[in-house]
Coordinates of N, CA, C and O in Angstrom, one line a residue:
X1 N -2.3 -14.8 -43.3 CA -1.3 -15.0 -42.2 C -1.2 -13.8 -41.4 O -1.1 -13.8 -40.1
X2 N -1.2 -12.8 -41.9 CA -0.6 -11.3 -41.4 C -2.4 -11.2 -40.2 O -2.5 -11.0 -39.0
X3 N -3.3 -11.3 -40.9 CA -4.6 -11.0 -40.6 C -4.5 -11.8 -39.3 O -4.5 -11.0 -38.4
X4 N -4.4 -13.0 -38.9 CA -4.3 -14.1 -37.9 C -3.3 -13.6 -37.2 O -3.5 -13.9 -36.1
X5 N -2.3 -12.9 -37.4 CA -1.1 -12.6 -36.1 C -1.6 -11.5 -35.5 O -1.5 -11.1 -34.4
X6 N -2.3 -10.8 -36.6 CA -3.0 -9.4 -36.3 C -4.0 -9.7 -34.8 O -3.7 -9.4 -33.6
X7 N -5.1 -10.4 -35.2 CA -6.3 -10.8 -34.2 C -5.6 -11.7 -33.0 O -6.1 -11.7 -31.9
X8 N -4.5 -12.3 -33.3 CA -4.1 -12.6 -32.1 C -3.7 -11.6 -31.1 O -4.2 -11.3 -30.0
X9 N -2.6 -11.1 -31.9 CA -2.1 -9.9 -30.9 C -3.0 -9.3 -30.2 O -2.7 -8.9 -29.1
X10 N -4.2 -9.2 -30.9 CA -5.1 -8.0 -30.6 C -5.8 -8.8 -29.3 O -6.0 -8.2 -28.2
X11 N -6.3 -10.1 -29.4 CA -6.6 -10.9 -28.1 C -6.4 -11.0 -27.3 O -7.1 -10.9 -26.3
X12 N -4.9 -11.4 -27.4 CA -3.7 -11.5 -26.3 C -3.6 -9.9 -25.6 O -3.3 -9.7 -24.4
X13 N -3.8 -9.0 -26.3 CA -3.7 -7.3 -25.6 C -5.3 -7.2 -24.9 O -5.6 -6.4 -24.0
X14 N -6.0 -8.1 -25.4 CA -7.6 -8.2 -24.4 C -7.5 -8.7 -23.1 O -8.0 -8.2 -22.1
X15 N -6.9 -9.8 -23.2 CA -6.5 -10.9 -22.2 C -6.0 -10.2 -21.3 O -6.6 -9.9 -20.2
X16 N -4.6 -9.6 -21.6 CA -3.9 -9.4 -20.2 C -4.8 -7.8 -20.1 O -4.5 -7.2 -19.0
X17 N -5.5 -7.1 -20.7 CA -5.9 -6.1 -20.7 C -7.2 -6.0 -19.0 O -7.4 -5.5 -18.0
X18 N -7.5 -7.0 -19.9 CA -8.5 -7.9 -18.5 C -8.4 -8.3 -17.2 O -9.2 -8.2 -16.2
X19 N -7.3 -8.8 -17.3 CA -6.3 -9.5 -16.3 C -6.0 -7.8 -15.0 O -6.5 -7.4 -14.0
X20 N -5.2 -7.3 -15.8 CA -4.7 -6.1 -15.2 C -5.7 -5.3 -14.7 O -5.5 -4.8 -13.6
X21 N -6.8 -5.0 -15.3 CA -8.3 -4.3 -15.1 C -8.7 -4.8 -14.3 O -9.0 -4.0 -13.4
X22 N -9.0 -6.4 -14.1 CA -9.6 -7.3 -12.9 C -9.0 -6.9 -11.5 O -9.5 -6.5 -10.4
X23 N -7.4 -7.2 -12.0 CA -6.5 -6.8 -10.7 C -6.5 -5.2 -9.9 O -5.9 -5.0 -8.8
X24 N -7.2 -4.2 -10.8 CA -6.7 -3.2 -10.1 C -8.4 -2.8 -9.5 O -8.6 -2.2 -8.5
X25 N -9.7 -3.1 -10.5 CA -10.7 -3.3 -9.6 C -11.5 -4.0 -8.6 O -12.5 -3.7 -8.0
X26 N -10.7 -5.3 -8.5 CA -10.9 -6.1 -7.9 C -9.8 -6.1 -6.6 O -10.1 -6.8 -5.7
X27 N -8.6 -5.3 -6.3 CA -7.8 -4.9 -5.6 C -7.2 -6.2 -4.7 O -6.1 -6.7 -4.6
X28 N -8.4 -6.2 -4.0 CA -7.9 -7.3 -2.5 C -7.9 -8.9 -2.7 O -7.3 -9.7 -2.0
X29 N -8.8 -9.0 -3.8 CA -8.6 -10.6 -4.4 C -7.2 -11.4 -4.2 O -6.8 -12.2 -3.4
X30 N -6.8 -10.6 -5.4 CA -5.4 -11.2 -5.5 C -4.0 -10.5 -4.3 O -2.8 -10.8 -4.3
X31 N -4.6 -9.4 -3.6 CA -3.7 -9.1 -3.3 C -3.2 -10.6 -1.8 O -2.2 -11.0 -1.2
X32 N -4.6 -10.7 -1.8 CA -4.4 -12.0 -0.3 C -3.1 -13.1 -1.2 O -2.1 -13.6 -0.8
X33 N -3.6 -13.2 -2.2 CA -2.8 -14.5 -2.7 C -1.0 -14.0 -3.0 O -0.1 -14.7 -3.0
X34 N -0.9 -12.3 -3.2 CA 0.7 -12.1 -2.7 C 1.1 -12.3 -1.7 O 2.0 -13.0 -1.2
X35 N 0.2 -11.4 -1.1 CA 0.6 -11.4 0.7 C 0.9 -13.1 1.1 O 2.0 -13.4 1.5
X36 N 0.0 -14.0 0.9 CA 0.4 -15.4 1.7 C 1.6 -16.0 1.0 O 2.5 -16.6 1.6
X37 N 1.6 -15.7 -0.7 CA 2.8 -16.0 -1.2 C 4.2 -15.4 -0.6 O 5.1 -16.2 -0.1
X38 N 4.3 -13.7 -0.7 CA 5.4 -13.3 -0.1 C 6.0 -13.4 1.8 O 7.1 -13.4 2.2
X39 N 4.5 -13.7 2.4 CA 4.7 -14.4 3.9 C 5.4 -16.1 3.9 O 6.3 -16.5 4.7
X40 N 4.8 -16.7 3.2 CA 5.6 -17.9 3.3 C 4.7 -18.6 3.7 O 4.7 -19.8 3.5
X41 N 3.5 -18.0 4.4 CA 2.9 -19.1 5.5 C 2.1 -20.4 5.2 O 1.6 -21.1 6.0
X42 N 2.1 -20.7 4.0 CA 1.3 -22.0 3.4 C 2.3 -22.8 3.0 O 1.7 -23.7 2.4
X43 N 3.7 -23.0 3.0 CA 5.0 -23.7 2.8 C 5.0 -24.6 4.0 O 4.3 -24.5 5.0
X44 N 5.8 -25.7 3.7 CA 6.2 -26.8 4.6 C 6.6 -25.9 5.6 O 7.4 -25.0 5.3
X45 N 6.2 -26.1 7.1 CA 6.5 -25.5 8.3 C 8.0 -26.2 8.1 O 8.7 -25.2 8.2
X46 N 8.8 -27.3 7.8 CA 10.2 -27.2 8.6 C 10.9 -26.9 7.4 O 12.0 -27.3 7.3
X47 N 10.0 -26.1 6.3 CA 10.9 -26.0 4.9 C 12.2 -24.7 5.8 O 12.1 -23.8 6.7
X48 N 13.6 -25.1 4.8 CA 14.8 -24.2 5.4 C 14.7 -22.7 5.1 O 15.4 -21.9 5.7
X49 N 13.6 -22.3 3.9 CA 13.9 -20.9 3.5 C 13.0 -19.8 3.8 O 12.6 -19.0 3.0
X50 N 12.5 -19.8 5.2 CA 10.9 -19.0 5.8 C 11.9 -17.8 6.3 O 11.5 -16.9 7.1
X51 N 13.3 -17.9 5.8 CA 14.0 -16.2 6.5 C 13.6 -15.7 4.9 O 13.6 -14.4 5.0
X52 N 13.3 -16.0 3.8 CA 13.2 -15.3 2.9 C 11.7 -14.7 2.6 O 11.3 -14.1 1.6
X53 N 11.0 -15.0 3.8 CA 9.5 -14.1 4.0 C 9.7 -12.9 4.1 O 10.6 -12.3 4.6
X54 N 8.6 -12.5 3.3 CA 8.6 -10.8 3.4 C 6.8 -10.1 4.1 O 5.8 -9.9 3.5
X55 N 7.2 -10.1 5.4 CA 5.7 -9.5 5.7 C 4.8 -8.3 5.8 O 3.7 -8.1 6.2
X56 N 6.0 -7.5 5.2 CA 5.8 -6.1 5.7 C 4.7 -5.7 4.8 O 4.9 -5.9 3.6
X57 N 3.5 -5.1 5.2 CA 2.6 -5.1 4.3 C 2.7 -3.9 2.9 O 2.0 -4.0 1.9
X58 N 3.8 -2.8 3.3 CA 4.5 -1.8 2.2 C 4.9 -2.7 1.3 O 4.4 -2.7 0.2
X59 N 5.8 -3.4 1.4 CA 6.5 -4.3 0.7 C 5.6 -5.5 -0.2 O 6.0 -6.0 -1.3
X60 N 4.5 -5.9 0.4 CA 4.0 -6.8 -0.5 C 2.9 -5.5 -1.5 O 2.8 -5.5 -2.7
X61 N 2.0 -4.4 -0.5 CA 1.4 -3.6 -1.6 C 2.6 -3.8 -3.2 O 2.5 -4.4 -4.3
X62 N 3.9 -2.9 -2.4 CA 5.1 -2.9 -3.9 C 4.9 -4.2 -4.7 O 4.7 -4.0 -5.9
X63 N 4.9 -4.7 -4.5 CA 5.2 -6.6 -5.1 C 3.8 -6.3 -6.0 O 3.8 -6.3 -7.2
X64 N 2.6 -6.1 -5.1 CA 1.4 -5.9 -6.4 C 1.5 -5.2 -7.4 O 1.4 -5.6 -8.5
X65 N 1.7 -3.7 -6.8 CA 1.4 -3.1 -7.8 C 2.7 -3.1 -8.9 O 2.5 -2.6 -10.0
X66 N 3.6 -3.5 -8.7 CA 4.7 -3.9 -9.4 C 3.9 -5.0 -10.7 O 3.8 -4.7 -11.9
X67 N 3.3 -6.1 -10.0 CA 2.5 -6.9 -11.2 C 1.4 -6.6 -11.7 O 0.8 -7.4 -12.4
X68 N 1.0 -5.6 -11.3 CA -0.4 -5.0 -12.3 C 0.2 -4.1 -13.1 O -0.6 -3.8 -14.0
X69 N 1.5 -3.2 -13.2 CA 1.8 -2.4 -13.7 C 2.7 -3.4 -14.8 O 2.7 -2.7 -15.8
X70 N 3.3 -4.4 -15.0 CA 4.1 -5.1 -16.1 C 2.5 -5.7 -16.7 O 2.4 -5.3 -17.9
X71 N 1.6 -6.3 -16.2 CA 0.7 -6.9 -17.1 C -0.1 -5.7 -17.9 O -0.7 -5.9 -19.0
X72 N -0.1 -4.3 -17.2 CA -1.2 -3.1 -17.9 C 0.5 -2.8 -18.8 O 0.3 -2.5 -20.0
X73 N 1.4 -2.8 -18.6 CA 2.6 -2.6 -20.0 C 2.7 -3.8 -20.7 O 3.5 -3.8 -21.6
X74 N 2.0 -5.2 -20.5 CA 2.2 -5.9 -21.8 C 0.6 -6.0 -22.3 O 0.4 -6.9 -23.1
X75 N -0.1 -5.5 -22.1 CA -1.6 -5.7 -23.0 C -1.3 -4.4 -23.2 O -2.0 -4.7 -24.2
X76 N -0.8 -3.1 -23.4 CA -0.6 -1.5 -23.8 C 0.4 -2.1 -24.9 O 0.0 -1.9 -26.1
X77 N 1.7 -2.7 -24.7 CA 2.5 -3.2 -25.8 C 1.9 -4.0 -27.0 O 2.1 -3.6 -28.2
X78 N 1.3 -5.1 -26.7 CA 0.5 -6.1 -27.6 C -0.5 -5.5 -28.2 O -0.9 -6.0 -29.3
X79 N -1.3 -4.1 -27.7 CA -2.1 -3.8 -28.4 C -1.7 -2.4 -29.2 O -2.4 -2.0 -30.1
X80 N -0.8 -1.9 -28.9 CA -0.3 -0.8 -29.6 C 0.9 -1.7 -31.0 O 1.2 -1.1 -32.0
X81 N 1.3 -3.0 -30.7 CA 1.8 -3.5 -31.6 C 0.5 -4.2 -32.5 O 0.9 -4.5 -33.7
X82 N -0.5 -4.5 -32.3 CA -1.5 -5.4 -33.0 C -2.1 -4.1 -33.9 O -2.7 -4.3 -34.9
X83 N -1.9 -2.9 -33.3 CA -2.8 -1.5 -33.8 C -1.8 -1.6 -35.4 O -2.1 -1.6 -36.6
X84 N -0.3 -1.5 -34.6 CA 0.4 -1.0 -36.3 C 1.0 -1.9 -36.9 O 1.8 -1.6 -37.8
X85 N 0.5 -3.5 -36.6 CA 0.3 -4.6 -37.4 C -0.7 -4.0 -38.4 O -0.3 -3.6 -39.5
X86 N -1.9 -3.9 -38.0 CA -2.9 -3.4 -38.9 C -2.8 -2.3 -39.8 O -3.0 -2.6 -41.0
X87 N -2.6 -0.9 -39.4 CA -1.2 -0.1 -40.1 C -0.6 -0.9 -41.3 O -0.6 -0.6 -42.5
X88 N 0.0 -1.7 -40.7 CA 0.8 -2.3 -42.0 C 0.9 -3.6 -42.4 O 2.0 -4.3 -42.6
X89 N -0.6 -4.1 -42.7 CA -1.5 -5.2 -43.2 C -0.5 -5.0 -44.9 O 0.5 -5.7 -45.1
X90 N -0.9 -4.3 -45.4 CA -0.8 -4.5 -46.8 C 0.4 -3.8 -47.1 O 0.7 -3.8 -48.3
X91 N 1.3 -3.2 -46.1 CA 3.2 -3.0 -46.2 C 3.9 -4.1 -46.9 O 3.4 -5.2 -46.9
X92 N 5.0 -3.8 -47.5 CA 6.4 -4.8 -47.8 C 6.5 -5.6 -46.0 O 6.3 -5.1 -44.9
X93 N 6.9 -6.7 -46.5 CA 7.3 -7.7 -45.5 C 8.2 -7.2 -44.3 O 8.4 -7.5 -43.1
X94 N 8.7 -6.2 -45.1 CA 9.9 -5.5 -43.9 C 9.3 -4.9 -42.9 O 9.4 -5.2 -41.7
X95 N 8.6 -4.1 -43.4 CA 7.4 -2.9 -43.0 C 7.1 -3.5 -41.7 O 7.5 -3.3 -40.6
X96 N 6.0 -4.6 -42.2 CA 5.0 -5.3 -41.3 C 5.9 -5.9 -40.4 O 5.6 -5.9 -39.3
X97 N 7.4 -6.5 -40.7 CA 8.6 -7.0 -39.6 C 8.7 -6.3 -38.4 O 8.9 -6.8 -37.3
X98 N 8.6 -4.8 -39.0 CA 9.0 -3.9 -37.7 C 7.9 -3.3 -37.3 O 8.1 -2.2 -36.8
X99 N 6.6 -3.7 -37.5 CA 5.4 -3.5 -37.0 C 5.3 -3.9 -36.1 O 4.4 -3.5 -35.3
X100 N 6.2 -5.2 -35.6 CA 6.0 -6.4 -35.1 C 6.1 -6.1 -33.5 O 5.5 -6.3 -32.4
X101 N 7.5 -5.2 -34.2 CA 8.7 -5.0 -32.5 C 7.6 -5.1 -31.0 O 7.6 -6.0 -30.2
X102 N 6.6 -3.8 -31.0 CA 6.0 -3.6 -30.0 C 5.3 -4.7 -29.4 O 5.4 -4.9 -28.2
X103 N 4.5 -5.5 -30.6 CA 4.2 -6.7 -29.9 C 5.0 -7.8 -29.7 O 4.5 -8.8 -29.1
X104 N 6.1 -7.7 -29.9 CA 7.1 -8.9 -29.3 C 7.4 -8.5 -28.3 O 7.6 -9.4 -27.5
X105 N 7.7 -7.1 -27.5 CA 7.8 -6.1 -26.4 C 6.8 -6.5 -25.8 O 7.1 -7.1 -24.8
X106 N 5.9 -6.5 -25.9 CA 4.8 -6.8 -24.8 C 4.7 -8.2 -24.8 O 4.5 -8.2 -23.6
X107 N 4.7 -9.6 -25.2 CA 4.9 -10.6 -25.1 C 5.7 -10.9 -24.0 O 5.3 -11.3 -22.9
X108 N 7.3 -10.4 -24.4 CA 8.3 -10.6 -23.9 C 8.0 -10.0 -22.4 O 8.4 -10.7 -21.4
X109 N 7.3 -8.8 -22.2 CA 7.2 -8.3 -21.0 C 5.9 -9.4 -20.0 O 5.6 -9.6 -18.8
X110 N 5.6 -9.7 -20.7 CA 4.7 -11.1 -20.3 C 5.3 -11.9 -20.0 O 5.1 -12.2 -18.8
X111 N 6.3 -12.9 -20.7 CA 7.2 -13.7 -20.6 C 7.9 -13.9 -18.8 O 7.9 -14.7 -17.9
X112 N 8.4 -12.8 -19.2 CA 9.4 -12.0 -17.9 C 8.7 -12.0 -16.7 O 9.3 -12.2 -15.7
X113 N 7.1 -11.5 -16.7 CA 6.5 -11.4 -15.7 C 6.2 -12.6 -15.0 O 6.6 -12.7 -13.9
X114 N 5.4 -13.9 -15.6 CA 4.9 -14.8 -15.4 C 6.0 -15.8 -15.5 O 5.8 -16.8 -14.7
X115 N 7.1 -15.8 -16.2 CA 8.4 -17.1 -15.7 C 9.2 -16.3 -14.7 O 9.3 -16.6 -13.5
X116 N 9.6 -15.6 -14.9 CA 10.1 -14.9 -14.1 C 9.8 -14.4 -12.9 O 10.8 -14.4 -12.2
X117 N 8.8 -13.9 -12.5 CA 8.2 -13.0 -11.4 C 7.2 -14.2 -10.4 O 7.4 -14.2 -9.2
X118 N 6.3 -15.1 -11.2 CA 5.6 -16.0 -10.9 C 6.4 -17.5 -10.6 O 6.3 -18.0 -9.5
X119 N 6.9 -18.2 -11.5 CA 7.4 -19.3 -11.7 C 8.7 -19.4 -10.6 O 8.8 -19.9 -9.4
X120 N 9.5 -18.6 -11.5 CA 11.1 -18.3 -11.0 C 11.0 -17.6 -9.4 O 11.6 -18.1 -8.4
X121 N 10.4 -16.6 -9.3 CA 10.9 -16.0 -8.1 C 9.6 -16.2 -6.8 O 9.8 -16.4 -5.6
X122 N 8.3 -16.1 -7.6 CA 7.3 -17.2 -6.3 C 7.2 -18.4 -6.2 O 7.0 -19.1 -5.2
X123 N 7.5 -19.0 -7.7 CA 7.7 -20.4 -7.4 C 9.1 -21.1 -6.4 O 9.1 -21.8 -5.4
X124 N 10.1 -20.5 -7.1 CA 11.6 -21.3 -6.1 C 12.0 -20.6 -5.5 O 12.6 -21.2 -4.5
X125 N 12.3 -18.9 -5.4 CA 12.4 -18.1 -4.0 C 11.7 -18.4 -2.8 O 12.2 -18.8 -1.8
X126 N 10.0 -18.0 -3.1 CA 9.5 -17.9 -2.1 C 8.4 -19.1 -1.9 O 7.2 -18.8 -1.7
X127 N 8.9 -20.4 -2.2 CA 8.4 -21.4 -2.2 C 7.0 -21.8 -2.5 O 6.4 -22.6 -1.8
X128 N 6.5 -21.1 -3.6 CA 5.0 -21.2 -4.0 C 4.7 -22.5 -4.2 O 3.6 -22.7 -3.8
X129 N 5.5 -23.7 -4.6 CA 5.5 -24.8 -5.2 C 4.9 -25.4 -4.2 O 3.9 -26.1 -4.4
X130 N 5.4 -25.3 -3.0 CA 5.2 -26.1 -1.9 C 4.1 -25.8 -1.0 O 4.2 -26.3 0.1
X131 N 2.7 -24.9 -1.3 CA 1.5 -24.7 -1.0 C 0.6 -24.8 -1.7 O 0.5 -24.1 -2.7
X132 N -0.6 -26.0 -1.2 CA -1.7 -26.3 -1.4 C -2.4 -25.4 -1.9 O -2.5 -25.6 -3.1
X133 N -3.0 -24.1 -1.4 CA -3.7 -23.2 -1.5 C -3.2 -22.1 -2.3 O -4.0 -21.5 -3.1
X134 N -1.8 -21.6 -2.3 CA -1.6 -20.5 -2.4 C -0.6 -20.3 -3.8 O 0.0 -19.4 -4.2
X135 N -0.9 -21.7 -4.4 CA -0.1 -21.7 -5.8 C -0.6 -21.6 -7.3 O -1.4 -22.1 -8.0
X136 N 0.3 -20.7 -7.3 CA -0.4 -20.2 -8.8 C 0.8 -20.8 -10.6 O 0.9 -20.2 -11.7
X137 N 1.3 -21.9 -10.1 CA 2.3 -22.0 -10.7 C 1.5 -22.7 -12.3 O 2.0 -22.5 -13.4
X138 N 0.4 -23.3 -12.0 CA -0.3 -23.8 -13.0 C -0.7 -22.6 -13.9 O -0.6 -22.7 -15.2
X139 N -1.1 -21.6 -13.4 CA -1.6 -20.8 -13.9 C -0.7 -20.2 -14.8 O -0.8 -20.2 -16.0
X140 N 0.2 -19.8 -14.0 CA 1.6 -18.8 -14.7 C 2.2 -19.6 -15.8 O 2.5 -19.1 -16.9
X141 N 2.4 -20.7 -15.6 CA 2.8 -22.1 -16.4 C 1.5 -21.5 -18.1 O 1.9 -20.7 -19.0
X142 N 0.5 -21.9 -18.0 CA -0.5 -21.7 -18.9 C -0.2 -20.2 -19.7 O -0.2 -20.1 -20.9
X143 N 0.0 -19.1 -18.9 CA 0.2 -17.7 -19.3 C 1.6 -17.9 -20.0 O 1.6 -17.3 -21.0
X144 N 2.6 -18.4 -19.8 CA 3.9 -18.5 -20.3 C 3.5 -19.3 -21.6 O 4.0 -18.9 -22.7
X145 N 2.8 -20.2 -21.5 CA 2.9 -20.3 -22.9 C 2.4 -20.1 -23.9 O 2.8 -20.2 -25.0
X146 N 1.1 -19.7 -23.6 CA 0.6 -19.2 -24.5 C 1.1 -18.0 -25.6 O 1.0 -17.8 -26.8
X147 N 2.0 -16.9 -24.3 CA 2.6 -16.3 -24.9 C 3.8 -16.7 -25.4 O 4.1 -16.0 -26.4
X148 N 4.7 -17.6 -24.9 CA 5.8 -18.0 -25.9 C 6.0 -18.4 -27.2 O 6.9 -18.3 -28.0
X149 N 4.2 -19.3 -27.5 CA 3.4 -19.9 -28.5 C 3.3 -18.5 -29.6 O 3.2 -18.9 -30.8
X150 N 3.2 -17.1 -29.3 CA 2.4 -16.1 -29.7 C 3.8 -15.6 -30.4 O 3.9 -15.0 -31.5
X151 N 4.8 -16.0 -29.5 CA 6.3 -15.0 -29.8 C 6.9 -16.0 -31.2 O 7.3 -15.6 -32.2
X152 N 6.8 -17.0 -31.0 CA 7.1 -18.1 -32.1 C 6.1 -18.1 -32.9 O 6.5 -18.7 -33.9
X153 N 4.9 -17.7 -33.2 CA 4.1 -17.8 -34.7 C 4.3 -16.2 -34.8 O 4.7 -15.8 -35.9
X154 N 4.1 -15.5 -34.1 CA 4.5 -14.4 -34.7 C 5.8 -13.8 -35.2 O 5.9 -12.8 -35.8
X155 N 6.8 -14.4 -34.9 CA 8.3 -14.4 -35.5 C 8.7 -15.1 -36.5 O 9.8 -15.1 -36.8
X156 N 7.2 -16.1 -37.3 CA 7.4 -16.4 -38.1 C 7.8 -15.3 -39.3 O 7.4 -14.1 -39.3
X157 N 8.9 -16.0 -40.5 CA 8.9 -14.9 -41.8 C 7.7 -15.1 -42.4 O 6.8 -15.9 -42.5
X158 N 8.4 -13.3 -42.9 CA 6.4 -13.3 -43.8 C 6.9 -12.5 -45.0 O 7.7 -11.5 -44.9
X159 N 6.4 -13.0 -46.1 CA 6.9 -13.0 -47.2 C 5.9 -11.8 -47.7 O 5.1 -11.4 -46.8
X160 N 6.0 -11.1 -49.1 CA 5.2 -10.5 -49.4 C 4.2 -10.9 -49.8 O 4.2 -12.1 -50.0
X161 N 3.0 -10.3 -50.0 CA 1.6 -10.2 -50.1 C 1.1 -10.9 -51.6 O 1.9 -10.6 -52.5
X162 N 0.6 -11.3 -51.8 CA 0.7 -12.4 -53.2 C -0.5 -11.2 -53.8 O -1.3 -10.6 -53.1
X163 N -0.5 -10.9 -55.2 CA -1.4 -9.7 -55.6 C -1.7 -10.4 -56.5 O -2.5 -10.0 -57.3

């Protein structure tokens, strides 16, 4: 069991490790898909909330690098917590409990990014939901749970080591 939460973590610290690396070498990819998110311009033209566009292009850079910097702090969390999971494979149950912390820290900072930053504030702020092209809500949807999936088997109790 301990071995399996281990290699998860350690996956999940690949995943967004990836993610974050893609986003900061790949730069302008995703940055088009803030920019049109934080412009509004792919929303229902008589939707009521296009005063809450933000076009300034300072302000959407911020917005990016704001989300490459929480996803490179939850694959740095998940994998510095998967490191002293391993550390403390063969610990008292306690041990390995608080081995855990960092990788529930980086989960959680995953959590936050993708319901929160994606869902919550691109999806119903700045009306992601309501563009064809420019919605990433499936996506964020899939990243949320996988990690909430990760935060619940890994919060499972874990008893001691059977010798």
């Amino acid at each position: 069991m301990r071995l399996s939460k281990i290699l998860l973590m350690a996956t999940i610290a690949l995943w967004l490790a990836l993610v974050a690396f893609g986003n900061v070498t790949d730069y302008g990819s995703n940055l088009v898909f803030v920019q049109h998110v934080l412009a509004m311009d792919s929303i229902f033209p008589d939707a009521g909330i296009h005063y809450r566009a933000i076009h300034a292009p300072l302000l959407q850079h911020a917005a990016y690098v704001l989300i490459i910097a929480a996803e490179a702090l939850a694959a740095v969390l998940c994998g510095t917590g998967a490191w002293r999971m391993w550390r403390a494979r063969r610990a008292p149950a306690a041990t390995f409990h608080r081995a855990r912390q960092l990788a529930v820290a980086g989960l959680s900072v995953g959590v936050l990014l993708w319901l929160g930053g994606f869902m919550a504030v691109g999806g119903e702020w700045f009306g992601m939901w309501m563009s064809t092209q420019w919605n990433g809500l499936a996506s964020a949807f899939r990243f949320v749970m996988v990690l909430l999936a990760a935060l619940v088997y890994l919060g499972q109790r874990d008893g001691e080591l059977d010798d």
